[in-house]
Amino acid sequence: MISDGSPVMSDLDPSLAKAMGIRANQQDAVLDQIKGWWYRVAVRLLERKDPARRRASVSAQELLCRLDEVSDQFAGENLPITEELRRLTAAEIATYNDDLVVAQMRWIGLKDRAIATYLRDYHHARAQRSEWLRTFKITEEGLEDYEQRLWDEWDHIFVDLTDELDDDSDEADKRAVGKNVLRKTMEKVADEPARLGSNTVGWVGRGTMHSLADRADPDEGPGWHPDFSSLCHDHADEQEK
């Protein structure tokens, strides 16, 4: 059955753009990204490949959130910062003592004061990202894009600095390089926006980078110590005992 009132194919994109409030000068670029995202989500829903994120459909809120993420690449709107940055208590710091995020820092010889400072970023960035996800200020896909950009910055720094080490470098040299990897990575990711075209406070990037280090795949990173891959394997084995 053919409806005389149905739009022709050439009118479909302008109709979608109008319905979603997309500006005419952004129509093609924004719609291409939205349709690509919609296709990937549809495939995930049909294949049910990710039980942890299993759901029946995409909500209107999530679609609008993704639209905001894509549009913000051109408009430059910032994500709200709702976390109040404060020093962690000794009890809060102690809850992380056995976590990989702390082990990664101890492997390069960081002292307790430095670890506490980085844990503050880590703690508050986790809470802020959760709040963004809960209130649909960012989607999981948008957060994954952000994390991938942070990982890429670390990867360039890690390869560049560890390439200077000799095969017979001692532990002191490796720790020194590891501290430099950490320092340069933190400087770089502090300026990386959670949304392209926006601004994000530095502790979100630093804390998110530590979140990636806390769940590091030993074969892919990120990590600070030049030998972090083997150290991560050892840490995982110890945790399983």
CSV table of C-alpha atoms in Angstrom, one decimal:
chain,number,residue,atom,x,y,z
A,1,MET,CA,0.0,0.0,0.0
A,2,ILE,CA,1.3,3.4,-1.0
A,3,SER,CA,0.3,6.5,0.9
A,4,ASP,CA,0.0,9.7,-1.1
A,5,GLY,CA,1.0,11.7,2.0
A,6,SER,CA,4.3,9.9,2.5
A,7,PRO,CA,7.4,12.0,2.0
A,8,VAL,CA,9.7,11.3,-0.9
A,9,MET,CA,13.2,10.1,-0.1
A,10,SER,CA,14.7,13.4,-1.0
A,11,ASP,CA,12.6,15.0,1.7
A,12,LEU,CA,13.4,12.5,4.4
A,13,ASP,CA,16.6,14.1,5.8
A,14,PRO,CA,15.1,17.7,5.9
A,15,SER,CA,12.1,16.3,7.6
A,16,LEU,CA,14.2,14.5,10.2
A,17,ALA,CA,16.3,17.6,10.7
A,18,LYS,CA,13.3,19.7,11.3
A,19,ALA,CA,11.7,17.2,13.7
A,20,MET,CA,14.9,17.1,15.8
A,21,GLY,CA,15.6,20.8,15.6
A,22,ILE,CA,18.8,20.5,13.7
A,23,ARG,CA,20.1,23.7,12.2
A,24,ALA,CA,20.1,23.8,8.4
A,25,ASN,CA,23.9,24.6,8.3
A,26,GLN,CA,24.6,21.5,10.4
A,27,GLN,CA,22.0,19.1,8.9
A,28,ASP,CA,24.2,16.8,6.8
A,29,ALA,CA,27.0,16.4,9.3
A,30,VAL,CA,24.7,15.9,12.4
A,31,LEU,CA,22.3,13.6,10.6
A,32,ASP,CA,25.1,11.4,9.3
A,33,GLN,CA,26.4,10.9,12.9
A,34,ILE,CA,23.0,10.3,14.4
A,35,LYS,CA,22.0,7.8,11.8
A,36,GLY,CA,25.3,6.0,12.2
A,37,TRP,CA,24.8,5.9,16.0
A,38,TRP,CA,21.2,4.7,15.5
A,39,TYR,CA,22.3,1.8,13.3
A,40,ARG,CA,25.0,0.7,15.8
A,41,VAL,CA,22.5,0.7,18.7
A,42,ALA,CA,19.9,-1.1,16.6
A,43,VAL,CA,22.4,-3.9,15.8
A,44,ARG,CA,23.3,-4.2,19.5
A,45,LEU,CA,19.7,-4.5,20.4
A,46,LEU,CA,19.0,-7.1,17.8
A,47,GLU,CA,22.1,-9.2,18.6
A,48,ARG,CA,21.8,-8.8,22.4
A,49,LYS,CA,25.6,-9.0,22.6
A,50,ASP,CA,26.0,-7.0,25.8
A,51,PRO,CA,24.0,-8.4,28.7
A,52,ALA,CA,25.2,-5.8,31.1
A,53,ARG,CA,23.5,-3.1,29.0
A,54,ARG,CA,20.5,-5.2,27.8
A,55,ARG,CA,17.5,-3.1,27.1
A,56,ALA,CA,14.4,-3.2,25.0
A,57,SER,CA,14.6,0.0,23.2
A,58,VAL,CA,16.2,3.5,22.9
A,59,SER,CA,14.4,6.1,24.9
A,60,ALA,CA,13.6,9.6,23.6
A,61,GLN,CA,15.9,11.0,26.3
A,62,GLU,CA,18.8,9.0,25.0
A,63,LEU,CA,18.2,10.0,21.4
A,64,LEU,CA,18.0,13.7,22.5
A,65,CYS,CA,21.2,13.3,24.6
A,66,ARG,CA,23.1,11.8,21.6
A,67,LEU,CA,21.7,14.6,19.4
A,68,ASP,CA,23.1,17.1,22.0
A,69,GLU,CA,26.5,15.4,22.0
A,70,VAL,CA,26.8,15.5,18.2
A,71,SER,CA,25.4,19.1,17.9
A,72,ASP,CA,27.7,20.3,20.7
A,73,GLN,CA,30.7,19.4,18.5
A,74,PHE,CA,29.6,22.4,16.4
A,75,ALA,CA,27.9,24.6,19.1
A,76,GLY,CA,30.5,24.2,21.9
A,77,GLU,CA,28.1,23.6,24.9
A,78,ASN,CA,29.8,22.4,28.1
A,79,LEU,CA,28.7,19.6,30.3
A,80,PRO,CA,27.6,20.7,33.8
A,81,ILE,CA,30.0,20.2,36.7
A,82,THR,CA,28.0,19.1,39.7
A,83,GLU,CA,30.7,17.5,41.8
A,84,GLU,CA,32.3,19.6,44.5
A,85,LEU,CA,36.0,18.9,44.5
A,86,ARG,CA,37.3,18.2,48.1
A,87,ARG,CA,40.1,16.3,49.8
A,88,LEU,CA,39.3,12.7,50.5
A,89,THR,CA,39.2,11.4,54.0
A,90,ALA,CA,41.7,8.8,55.2
A,91,ALA,CA,38.9,6.2,55.2
A,92,GLU,CA,37.9,7.0,51.6
A,93,ILE,CA,41.5,6.7,50.5
A,94,ALA,CA,41.9,3.4,52.3
A,95,THR,CA,39.1,1.8,50.3
A,96,TYR,CA,41.3,2.1,47.2
A,97,ASN,CA,44.4,0.6,48.7
A,98,ASP,CA,44.1,-2.8,47.0
A,99,ASP,CA,42.9,-1.4,43.6
A,100,LEU,CA,44.9,-1.5,40.4
A,101,VAL,CA,44.7,2.3,40.2
A,102,VAL,CA,46.9,2.6,43.3
A,103,ALA,CA,49.2,-0.3,42.4
A,104,GLN,CA,49.9,1.5,39.1
A,105,MET,CA,51.1,4.6,41.0
A,106,ARG,CA,53.1,2.6,43.5
A,107,TRP,CA,55.0,0.8,40.8
A,108,ILE,CA,56.5,4.1,39.7
A,109,GLY,CA,57.3,5.1,43.3
A,110,LEU,CA,54.7,7.7,44.0
A,111,LYS,CA,54.5,8.7,47.7
A,112,ASP,CA,51.2,8.7,49.7
A,113,ARG,CA,50.6,12.5,49.3
A,114,ALA,CA,50.8,12.3,45.5
A,115,ILE,CA,48.6,9.2,45.4
A,116,ALA,CA,46.0,10.9,47.5
A,117,THR,CA,45.9,13.9,45.1
A,118,TYR,CA,45.4,11.6,42.1
A,119,LEU,CA,42.8,9.6,44.0
A,120,ARG,CA,40.8,12.8,44.6
A,121,ASP,CA,40.6,13.3,40.8
A,122,TYR,CA,39.7,9.7,40.3
A,123,HIS,CA,37.1,9.6,43.0
A,124,HIS,CA,35.3,12.8,41.9
A,125,ALA,CA,35.6,12.1,38.1
A,126,ARG,CA,33.9,8.7,38.6
A,127,ALA,CA,31.0,10.4,40.4
A,128,GLN,CA,30.7,13.1,37.8
A,129,ARG,CA,30.6,10.7,34.9
A,130,SER,CA,28.0,8.6,36.6
A,131,GLU,CA,25.9,11.7,37.2
A,132,TRP,CA,26.2,12.7,33.5
A,133,LEU,CA,25.1,9.2,32.5
A,134,ARG,CA,22.2,9.1,35.0
A,135,THR,CA,20.8,12.4,33.9
A,136,PHE,CA,21.4,11.8,30.2
A,137,LYS,CA,24.0,14.6,29.9
A,138,ILE,CA,26.2,12.1,28.0
A,139,THR,CA,25.5,8.7,26.5
A,140,GLU,CA,27.7,5.6,27.1
A,141,GLU,CA,28.8,5.9,23.5
A,142,GLY,CA,29.8,9.5,24.0
A,143,LEU,CA,31.7,8.5,27.1
A,144,GLU,CA,33.5,5.7,25.2
A,145,ASP,CA,34.5,8.3,22.6
A,146,TYR,CA,36.0,10.5,25.3
A,147,GLU,CA,37.9,7.6,26.9
A,148,GLN,CA,39.3,6.5,23.5
A,149,ARG,CA,40.7,10.0,22.9
A,150,LEU,CA,42.3,10.0,26.4
A,151,TRP,CA,43.8,6.5,25.7
A,152,ASP,CA,45.2,7.7,22.4
A,153,GLU,CA,47.0,10.7,24.1
A,154,TRP,CA,48.5,8.3,26.7
A,155,ASP,CA,49.6,5.8,23.9
A,156,HIS,CA,51.6,8.5,22.1
A,157,ILE,CA,53.3,9.6,25.3
A,158,PHE,CA,54.0,6.1,26.6
A,159,VAL,CA,55.6,4.9,23.3
A,160,ASP,CA,57.7,8.1,22.9
A,161,LEU,CA,59.1,8.0,26.4
A,162,THR,CA,59.6,4.3,26.9
A,163,ASP,CA,61.4,4.1,23.5
A,164,GLU,CA,64.3,5.9,25.2
A,165,LEU,CA,64.9,3.0,27.6
A,166,ASP,CA,67.7,0.5,27.0
A,167,ASP,CA,67.0,-3.3,27.4
A,168,ASP,CA,69.3,-3.3,30.5
A,169,SER,CA,67.7,-0.2,32.1
A,170,ASP,CA,67.5,-0.6,35.9
A,171,GLU,CA,64.3,-0.2,38.0
A,172,ALA,CA,65.2,3.3,39.1
A,173,ASP,CA,65.4,4.4,35.4
A,174,LYS,CA,62.1,2.7,34.7
A,175,ARG,CA,60.4,4.4,37.6
A,176,ALA,CA,61.7,7.8,36.5
A,177,VAL,CA,60.3,7.2,33.0
A,178,GLY,CA,57.0,6.0,34.5
A,179,LYS,CA,56.7,9.2,36.5
A,180,ASN,CA,57.3,11.2,33.4
A,181,VAL,CA,54.7,9.2,31.5
A,182,LEU,CA,52.2,9.9,34.2
A,183,ARG,CA,53.0,13.6,34.5
A,184,LYS,CA,52.9,14.3,30.7
A,185,THR,CA,49.7,12.2,30.3
A,186,MET,CA,48.0,14.2,33.1
A,187,GLU,CA,49.0,17.5,31.5
A,188,LYS,CA,47.7,16.4,28.1
A,189,VAL,CA,44.3,14.8,29.2
A,190,ALA,CA,43.4,17.7,31.5
A,191,ASP,CA,42.8,19.8,28.3
A,192,GLU,CA,40.8,17.1,26.5
A,193,PRO,CA,37.0,18.0,26.5
A,194,ALA,CA,34.5,15.4,27.4
A,195,ARG,CA,32.6,16.7,24.3
A,196,LEU,CA,34.4,17.9,21.3
A,197,GLY,CA,34.0,21.7,20.9
A,198,SER,CA,33.4,22.2,24.7
A,199,ASN,CA,35.4,22.8,27.8
A,200,THR,CA,35.9,20.3,30.7
A,201,VAL,CA,37.6,20.9,34.0
A,202,GLY,CA,41.0,19.3,34.3
A,203,TRP,CA,40.3,16.9,37.1
A,204,VAL,CA,37.7,15.1,35.0
A,205,GLY,CA,40.3,14.2,32.4
A,206,ARG,CA,42.9,13.3,34.9
A,207,GLY,CA,40.4,11.2,37.0
A,208,THR,CA,39.0,9.5,33.9
A,209,MET,CA,42.6,8.5,32.9
A,210,HIS,CA,43.1,6.9,36.3
A,211,SER,CA,39.8,5.0,35.8
A,212,LEU,CA,41.2,3.6,32.6
A,213,ALA,CA,44.4,2.7,34.4
A,214,ASP,CA,42.3,1.0,37.1
A,215,ARG,CA,40.7,-1.4,34.6
A,216,ALA,CA,43.7,-1.6,32.3
A,217,ASP,CA,43.9,-4.5,29.9
A,218,PRO,CA,47.5,-5.6,30.5
A,219,ASP,CA,47.9,-6.1,26.7
A,220,GLU,CA,46.5,-2.6,25.7
A,221,GLY,CA,47.0,-0.2,28.6
A,222,PRO,CA,47.0,2.4,29.9
A,223,GLY,CA,49.8,2.2,32.5
A,224,TRP,CA,52.7,4.3,33.7
A,225,HIS,CA,55.6,1.9,34.5
A,226,PRO,CA,57.3,0.6,31.3
A,227,ASP,CA,56.7,-3.0,32.5
A,228,PHE,CA,53.1,-2.3,33.6
A,229,SER,CA,51.7,-5.1,31.3
A,230,SER,CA,53.5,-7.9,33.2
A,231,LEU,CA,52.9,-6.1,36.5
A,232,CYS,CA,49.1,-6.0,35.8
A,233,HIS,CA,49.1,-9.7,35.1
A,234,ASP,CA,50.9,-10.3,38.4
A,235,HIS,CA,48.4,-8.0,40.2
A,236,ALA,CA,45.4,-9.9,38.7
A,237,ASP,CA,46.9,-13.2,39.8
A,238,GLU,CA,47.4,-11.9,43.4
A,239,GLN,CA,43.8,-10.6,43.5
A,240,GLU,CA,42.5,-14.1,42.5
A,241,LYS,CA,44.3,-15.9,45.3
